[in-house]
Short mmCIF file of C-alpha atoms in Angstrom, two decimals:
data_model
loop_
_atom_site.label_atom_id
_atom_site.label_comp_id
_atom_site.label_asym_id
_atom_site.label_seq_id
_atom_site.Cartn_x
_atom_site.Cartn_y
_atom_site.Cartn_z
CA UNK A 22 40.92 2.70 -17.59
CA UNK A 23 44.67 3.24 -16.52
CA UNK A 24 44.27 6.20 -14.27
CA UNK A 25 48.06 7.87 -15.44
CA UNK A 26 45.77 7.89 -19.46
CA UNK A 27 42.49 8.83 -17.56
CA UNK A 28 44.82 12.48 -15.96
CA UNK A 29 46.41 13.33 -18.98
CA UNK A 30 43.45 13.07 -20.98
CA UNK A 31 41.77 15.25 -18.18
CA UNK A 32 44.44 17.29 -18.68
CA UNK A 33 43.85 17.95 -21.44
CA UNK A 34 40.43 17.83 -21.78
CA UNK A 35 40.52 20.60 -19.14
CA UNK A 36 43.65 22.75 -19.01
CA UNK A 37 43.62 25.30 -16.63
CA UNK A 38 43.02 23.14 -13.44
CA UNK A 39 45.09 23.96 -11.64
CA UNK A 40 45.58 19.97 -10.50
CA UNK A 41 47.27 18.53 -8.13
CA UNK A 42 48.27 14.74 -7.94
CA UNK A 43 49.07 12.55 -4.41
CA UNK A 44 48.81 8.82 -4.01
CA UNK A 45 47.34 7.46 -0.62
CA UNK A 46 47.55 4.10 0.71
CA UNK A 47 47.74 3.27 -3.22
CA UNK A 48 44.33 4.93 -4.33
CA UNK A 49 45.28 7.74 -6.45
CA UNK A 50 43.63 11.49 -5.34
CA UNK A 51 43.64 15.05 -7.47
CA UNK A 52 42.69 18.32 -5.93
CA UNK A 53 40.52 20.69 -8.35
CA UNK A 54 40.19 23.70 -7.43
CA UNK A 55 35.98 25.38 -6.92
CA UNK A 56 35.93 26.85 -9.98
CA UNK A 57 36.82 24.07 -12.21
CA UNK A 58 35.10 21.52 -10.56
CA UNK A 59 32.08 21.05 -12.66
CA UNK A 60 34.17 20.47 -15.79
CA UNK A 61 36.69 18.10 -14.30
CA UNK A 62 33.78 15.59 -12.75
CA UNK A 63 32.44 16.20 -15.91
CA UNK A 64 35.15 14.87 -18.11
CA UNK A 65 35.57 12.33 -15.44
CA UNK A 66 32.49 10.48 -15.96
CA UNK A 67 32.93 11.08 -20.27
CA UNK A 68 35.91 9.28 -19.47
CA UNK A 69 34.44 6.72 -18.08
CA UNK A 70 34.33 6.50 -14.47
CA UNK A 71 30.20 5.70 -14.49
CA UNK A 72 29.86 5.29 -9.85
CA UNK A 73 30.50 7.67 -7.66
CA UNK A 74 30.35 5.62 -4.09
CA UNK A 75 31.04 8.02 -1.82
CA UNK A 76 31.17 11.90 -0.12
CA UNK A 77 33.10 12.41 2.22
CA UNK A 78 33.57 16.12 3.54
CA UNK A 79 36.54 16.65 6.58
CA UNK A 80 36.58 19.56 9.16
CA UNK A 81 40.10 20.82 9.55
CA UNK A 82 39.23 23.72 11.41
CA UNK A 83 42.51 26.00 11.78
CA UNK A 84 42.67 25.60 9.00
CA UNK A 85 41.28 29.11 6.43
CA UNK A 86 39.42 26.72 3.71
CA UNK A 87 38.17 24.90 6.76
CA UNK A 88 36.66 22.16 4.90
CA UNK A 89 37.88 19.37 2.26
CA UNK A 90 35.22 17.84 0.09
CA UNK A 91 35.87 14.23 -1.28
CA UNK A 92 34.40 11.83 -4.04
CA UNK A 93 35.26 8.87 -4.40
CA UNK A 94 34.85 7.64 -7.62
CA UNK A 95 35.17 4.07 -9.45
CA UNK A 96 34.95 3.02 -12.61
CA UNK A 97 33.21 -0.43 -13.51
CA UNK A 98 34.65 -1.56 -16.16
CA UNK A 99 37.98 -2.16 -14.49
CA UNK A 100 37.22 -1.41 -11.30
CA UNK A 101 39.89 0.98 -10.77
CA UNK A 102 39.68 4.48 -8.08
CA UNK A 103 40.68 7.49 -8.26
CA UNK A 104 39.37 10.34 -5.17
CA UNK A 105 38.83 13.23 -5.85
CA UNK A 106 39.14 16.24 -3.40
CA UNK A 107 37.92 20.15 -3.69
CA UNK A 108 38.97 22.56 -0.46
CA UNK A 109 35.61 24.84 0.42
CA UNK A 110 35.50 27.46 2.25
CA UNK A 111 33.08 27.97 4.87
CA UNK A 112 31.00 30.82 3.13
CA UNK A 113 31.16 28.80 -0.13
CA UNK A 114 28.96 25.87 -2.13
CA UNK A 115 30.43 22.97 -4.43
CA UNK A 116 28.30 22.12 -7.16
CA UNK A 117 26.32 19.62 -6.91
CA UNK A 118 27.39 16.24 -9.53
CA UNK A 119 23.64 14.57 -8.39
CA UNK A 120 22.30 15.73 -11.89
CA UNK A 121 26.28 13.31 -13.24
CA UNK A 122 25.84 10.46 -10.85
CA UNK A 123 21.71 10.14 -8.59
CA UNK A 124 24.39 8.78 -6.19
CA UNK A 125 25.14 11.79 -5.65
CA UNK A 126 21.71 13.17 -4.38
CA UNK A 127 21.91 11.48 -0.86
CA UNK A 128 25.85 11.37 -0.18
CA UNK A 129 26.04 15.51 -0.49
CA UNK A 130 23.02 15.14 1.62
CA UNK A 131 24.76 13.91 4.15
CA UNK A 132 27.40 15.92 4.18
CA UNK A 133 24.83 19.00 4.12
CA UNK A 134 22.60 17.48 7.57
CA UNK A 135 26.90 16.58 8.96
CA UNK A 136 28.56 19.39 8.35
CA UNK A 137 26.41 22.12 7.26
CA UNK A 138 28.44 22.92 3.88
CA UNK A 139 26.16 23.95 0.83
CA UNK A 140 25.43 22.04 -2.69
CA UNK A 141 24.62 24.33 -5.31
CA UNK A 142 22.22 23.26 -7.98
CA UNK A 143 21.46 20.02 -5.85
CA UNK A 144 17.53 19.08 -6.13
CA UNK A 145 16.22 17.96 -2.39
CA UNK A 146 19.13 20.03 0.18
CA UNK A 147 16.91 19.03 3.93
CA UNK A 148 18.39 16.66 6.30
CA UNK A 149 19.14 12.80 5.46
CA UNK A 150 20.23 11.80 9.50
CA UNK A 151 19.05 14.21 11.89
CA UNK A 152 15.64 15.41 12.04
CA UNK A 153 14.14 18.16 10.80
CA UNK A 154 14.67 20.88 13.36
CA UNK A 155 17.87 19.74 14.77
CA UNK A 156 19.66 22.79 14.71
CA UNK A 157 23.67 22.77 14.31
CA UNK A 158 25.75 20.09 11.91
CA UNK A 159 27.41 17.65 14.78
CA UNK A 160 30.61 16.50 12.75
CA UNK A 161 31.47 20.20 13.36
CA UNK A 162 34.65 20.70 15.34
CA UNK A 163 33.77 23.32 17.35
CA UNK A 164 29.75 21.14 17.73
CA UNK A 165 29.63 20.29 21.49
CA UNK A 166 29.88 16.63 21.84
CA UNK A 167 26.15 16.90 24.31
CA UNK A 168 24.29 19.06 21.56
CA UNK A 169 22.09 21.49 22.53
CA UNK A 170 19.84 20.99 26.48
CA UNK A 171 21.32 17.73 27.61
CA UNK A 172 20.72 18.38 31.20
CA UNK A 173 17.72 18.76 30.67
CA UNK A 174 14.69 16.18 30.38
CA UNK A 175 13.70 14.59 26.97
CA UNK A 176 10.81 15.29 25.43
CA UNK A 177 10.04 13.43 22.13
CA UNK A 178 7.64 16.76 20.84
CA UNK A 179 10.48 18.25 20.22
CA UNK A 180 11.63 15.86 17.16
CA UNK A 181 10.01 16.95 14.37
CA UNK A 182 10.71 15.25 11.08
CA UNK A 183 10.23 14.80 7.46
CA UNK A 184 7.39 11.77 8.35
CA UNK B 18 -9.93 -8.84 31.60
CA UNK B 19 -13.51 -7.44 32.90
CA UNK B 20 -14.60 -9.90 34.89
CA UNK B 21 -13.51 -9.25 37.26
CA UNK B 22 -15.12 -5.46 37.21
CA UNK B 23 -17.93 -6.80 37.42
CA UNK B 24 -17.13 -9.67 40.89
CA UNK B 25 -15.38 -6.59 42.74
CA UNK B 26 -19.06 -7.15 44.98
CA UNK B 27 -17.75 -9.90 46.54
CA UNK B 28 -13.91 -9.63 48.65
CA UNK B 29 -13.19 -13.68 48.74
CA UNK B 30 -13.60 -14.30 45.11
CA UNK B 31 -12.20 -11.32 44.19
CA UNK B 32 -9.44 -12.38 45.75
CA UNK B 33 -9.12 -15.66 44.39
CA UNK B 34 -10.00 -13.94 41.09
CA UNK B 35 -7.31 -12.11 41.04
CA UNK B 36 -4.49 -14.68 42.26
CA UNK B 37 -5.97 -16.57 38.58
CA UNK B 38 -6.08 -14.05 36.82
CA UNK B 39 -1.96 -12.72 37.70
CA UNK B 40 -1.07 -16.46 37.12
CA UNK B 41 -2.84 -16.31 34.19
CA UNK B 42 -0.96 -13.28 32.99
CA UNK B 43 2.76 -13.73 34.41
CA UNK B 44 2.08 -17.18 32.15
CA UNK B 45 1.56 -15.53 29.04
CA UNK B 46 3.88 -11.96 28.59
CA UNK B 47 3.67 -11.65 24.91
CA UNK B 48 6.57 -9.07 23.94
CA UNK B 49 6.63 -6.79 21.15
CA UNK B 50 9.05 -7.86 17.91
CA UNK B 51 10.86 -5.11 18.47
CA UNK B 52 14.58 -4.02 18.78
CA UNK B 53 17.06 -1.35 18.17
CA UNK B 54 20.93 -2.79 18.30
CA UNK B 55 23.08 -5.24 19.37
CA UNK B 56 21.07 -5.57 21.97
CA UNK B 57 18.46 -7.25 20.16
CA UNK B 58 20.49 -10.23 18.93
CA UNK B 59 20.44 -11.36 23.09
CA UNK B 60 17.10 -11.39 22.73
CA UNK B 61 16.68 -13.47 20.13
CA UNK B 62 19.44 -15.99 21.51
CA UNK B 63 16.59 -16.07 25.15
CA UNK B 64 14.15 -16.60 22.51
CA UNK B 65 15.80 -19.84 20.89
CA UNK B 66 16.86 -23.84 21.95
CA UNK B 67 19.72 -23.22 24.98
CA UNK B 68 18.13 -20.29 26.57
CA UNK B 69 14.18 -21.30 25.04
CA UNK B 70 11.76 -18.46 26.89
CA UNK B 71 8.29 -20.37 26.18
CA UNK B 72 9.67 -22.16 29.50
CA UNK B 73 8.08 -18.84 30.89
CA UNK B 74 5.17 -18.32 28.27
CA UNK B 75 6.80 -15.69 27.06
CA UNK B 76 7.98 -17.40 23.34
CA UNK B 77 5.51 -15.52 21.32
CA UNK B 78 6.59 -12.81 19.52
CA UNK B 79 3.58 -11.03 18.67
CA UNK B 80 4.71 -8.16 15.13
CA UNK B 81 2.07 -5.90 16.15
CA UNK B 82 2.20 -3.98 19.63
CA UNK B 83 -2.08 -4.58 19.88
CA UNK B 84 -1.42 -7.67 21.09
CA UNK B 85 1.74 -7.26 22.78
CA UNK B 86 1.61 -6.87 27.01
CA UNK B 87 5.47 -6.60 27.08
CA UNK B 88 8.33 -3.94 24.90
CA UNK B 89 11.66 -4.77 25.28
CA UNK B 90 13.89 -1.81 24.64
CA UNK B 91 16.94 -3.56 23.61
CA UNK B 92 19.73 -1.34 22.38
CA UNK B 93 20.86 2.13 21.89
CA UNK B 94 17.39 4.84 21.73
CA UNK B 95 18.76 7.43 19.53
CA UNK B 96 16.81 11.19 19.82
CA UNK B 97 15.15 9.96 16.26
CA UNK B 98 13.33 6.85 17.43
CA UNK B 99 12.40 7.57 20.50
CA UNK B 100 9.24 9.10 18.13
CA UNK B 101 8.68 5.94 16.52
CA UNK B 102 8.77 3.18 20.53
CA UNK B 103 6.78 6.14 21.91
CA UNK B 104 4.45 5.56 19.60
CA UNK B 105 4.32 2.04 19.92
CA UNK B 106 4.12 2.11 23.50
CA UNK B 107 0.91 4.21 23.50
CA UNK B 108 -0.27 1.59 20.80
CA UNK B 109 -0.26 -1.21 23.17
CA UNK B 110 -3.47 -2.08 25.07
CA UNK B 111 -3.44 -1.74 28.44
CA UNK B 112 -2.56 -4.04 30.99
CA UNK B 113 1.51 -3.61 29.74
CA UNK B 114 4.85 -3.60 30.93
CA UNK B 115 8.41 -2.16 29.73
CA UNK B 116 12.02 -3.40 30.49
CA UNK B 117 15.16 -1.27 29.33
CA UNK B 118 17.54 -4.12 28.02
CA UNK B 119 20.97 -3.27 28.39
CA UNK B 120 23.37 0.54 29.15
CA UNK B 121 21.85 2.28 26.64
CA UNK B 122 18.54 1.75 27.23
CA UNK B 123 18.44 2.39 30.59
CA UNK B 124 21.03 5.66 31.30
CA UNK B 125 22.15 6.18 28.02
CA UNK B 126 25.58 3.79 28.16
CA UNK B 127 28.40 5.16 26.75
CA UNK B 128 26.70 7.10 24.74
CA UNK B 129 27.03 10.55 26.35
CA UNK B 130 26.13 12.16 22.96
CA UNK B 131 23.77 15.04 20.87
CA UNK B 132 21.64 11.90 18.90
CA UNK B 133 21.19 8.91 22.01
CA UNK B 134 18.62 9.60 24.93
CA UNK B 135 19.87 8.62 28.23
CA UNK B 136 17.78 6.67 29.35
CA UNK B 137 14.08 4.89 27.59
CA UNK B 138 12.78 6.46 31.63
CA UNK B 139 12.57 9.44 29.64
CA UNK B 140 9.90 8.45 27.74
CA UNK B 141 7.97 5.94 28.73
CA UNK B 142 7.82 4.26 32.06
CA UNK B 143 10.09 0.99 33.15
CA UNK B 144 9.83 -1.80 35.17
CA UNK B 145 12.56 -4.16 34.71
CA UNK B 146 15.90 -2.73 33.70
CA UNK B 147 19.09 -4.93 33.20
CA UNK B 148 21.97 -4.07 33.50
CA UNK B 149 25.13 -5.87 30.73
CA UNK B 150 26.43 -3.97 27.43
CA UNK B 151 24.57 -6.40 25.81
CA UNK B 152 22.83 -8.41 29.18
CA UNK B 153 23.68 -12.12 28.22
CA UNK B 154 20.05 -13.76 27.72
CA UNK B 155 20.61 -15.56 31.33
CA UNK B 156 19.85 -11.88 31.86
CA UNK B 157 17.13 -11.17 29.82
CA UNK B 158 15.54 -14.33 31.43
CA UNK B 159 16.14 -12.49 35.17
CA UNK B 160 14.44 -9.66 33.77
CA UNK B 161 11.33 -11.74 32.73
CA UNK B 162 11.12 -13.41 35.98
CA UNK B 163 10.94 -10.08 37.66
CA UNK B 164 8.47 -8.67 35.96
CA UNK B 165 6.27 -12.59 35.44
CA UNK B 166 7.15 -10.79 40.02
CA UNK B 167 5.37 -7.48 39.47
CA UNK B 168 2.81 -9.67 37.94
CA UNK B 169 1.97 -12.58 40.41
CA UNK B 170 1.44 -9.58 43.43
CA UNK B 171 -0.51 -6.80 40.96
CA UNK B 172 -3.57 -5.73 43.04
CA UNK B 173 -6.77 -4.29 41.29
CA UNK B 174 -6.19 -1.04 43.11
CA UNK B 175 -2.14 -1.34 41.16
CA UNK B 176 -3.02 -1.69 38.12
CA UNK B 177 -2.90 1.32 35.20
CA UNK B 178 -6.80 1.32 34.00
CA UNK B 179 -8.08 0.91 37.96
CA UNK B 180 -10.28 3.87 38.79
CA UNK B 181 -11.25 5.20 42.40
CA UNK B 182 -14.40 3.30 43.29
CA UNK B 183 -14.16 1.27 41.23
CA UNK B 184 -13.79 -1.26 44.11
CA UNK B 185 -16.69 0.36 45.94
CA UNK B 186 -19.29 -2.03 47.15
CA UNK B 187 -22.70 -0.06 44.98
CA UNK B 188 -25.26 0.72 48.10
CA UNK B 189 -29.24 -0.03 48.16
CA UNK B 190 -29.16 -2.92 47.06
#
């Protein structure tokens, strides 16, 4: 699939996108608004992007709209790739796409765990890397590197996990 | 082993039996098949022909903690993993020994962070610390020889399973 054709098809399918286009390191990237995001993802899946290879979150802390969430899509037909970026404020949630690509389930859980971004409609939104009763989201820029109680003796009893 | 507990009435016999038992134990320290990070590869390398840990009687890496005498904490011990490490250590039968291998297992290493335990001795008692990042297999063997030295010089009343009064001669015979 040619990306240009796909993007033209996308803008005819979803007219009011507010679509911004940028190519970074040879990989096309589009920025969409939070409102049009579910419709865009559904359309891209129908256009042939049948694999979601990763979900990435970035904390851009001084920026008013604090987070970026980037979905890396791939079409298995000809291995063309596309990055879809959506900007999320701290009090907003991203509509989950785990109903469209199953791999979004764990990817969105990871972004939720490390950055604390909510995903509405996710079937099983809980921590995946940190343990169950961990406090805070460690990849946020305002998280202290050493965490809580670093200077106190460590006790395994304080760790509760989904065993 | 239990045998020495039956024979504590005779001091001369206990002394030499102690030596025999310690000699046997020190030359059959079976480690647990357990690695956490890159240090595990050096631990594996120490079992291969170039370094040959079987010269010291420790080639039998047991897949079950219940059959092993030694656990080598080989790598970065994260807080999430520490629960499992503690459980494995608790499952090992006495007598048991612990080697903290490398900088991470000894003190947290470069990972002064929220996710890493700052030294395996925060959760289990450690007998020997091996410095290095990662230590070479020679250092692993040196650490093992330190454990052997410790076992050979151990007295009955220094054992972890020793209870006060165990070595007293029964009166009234």
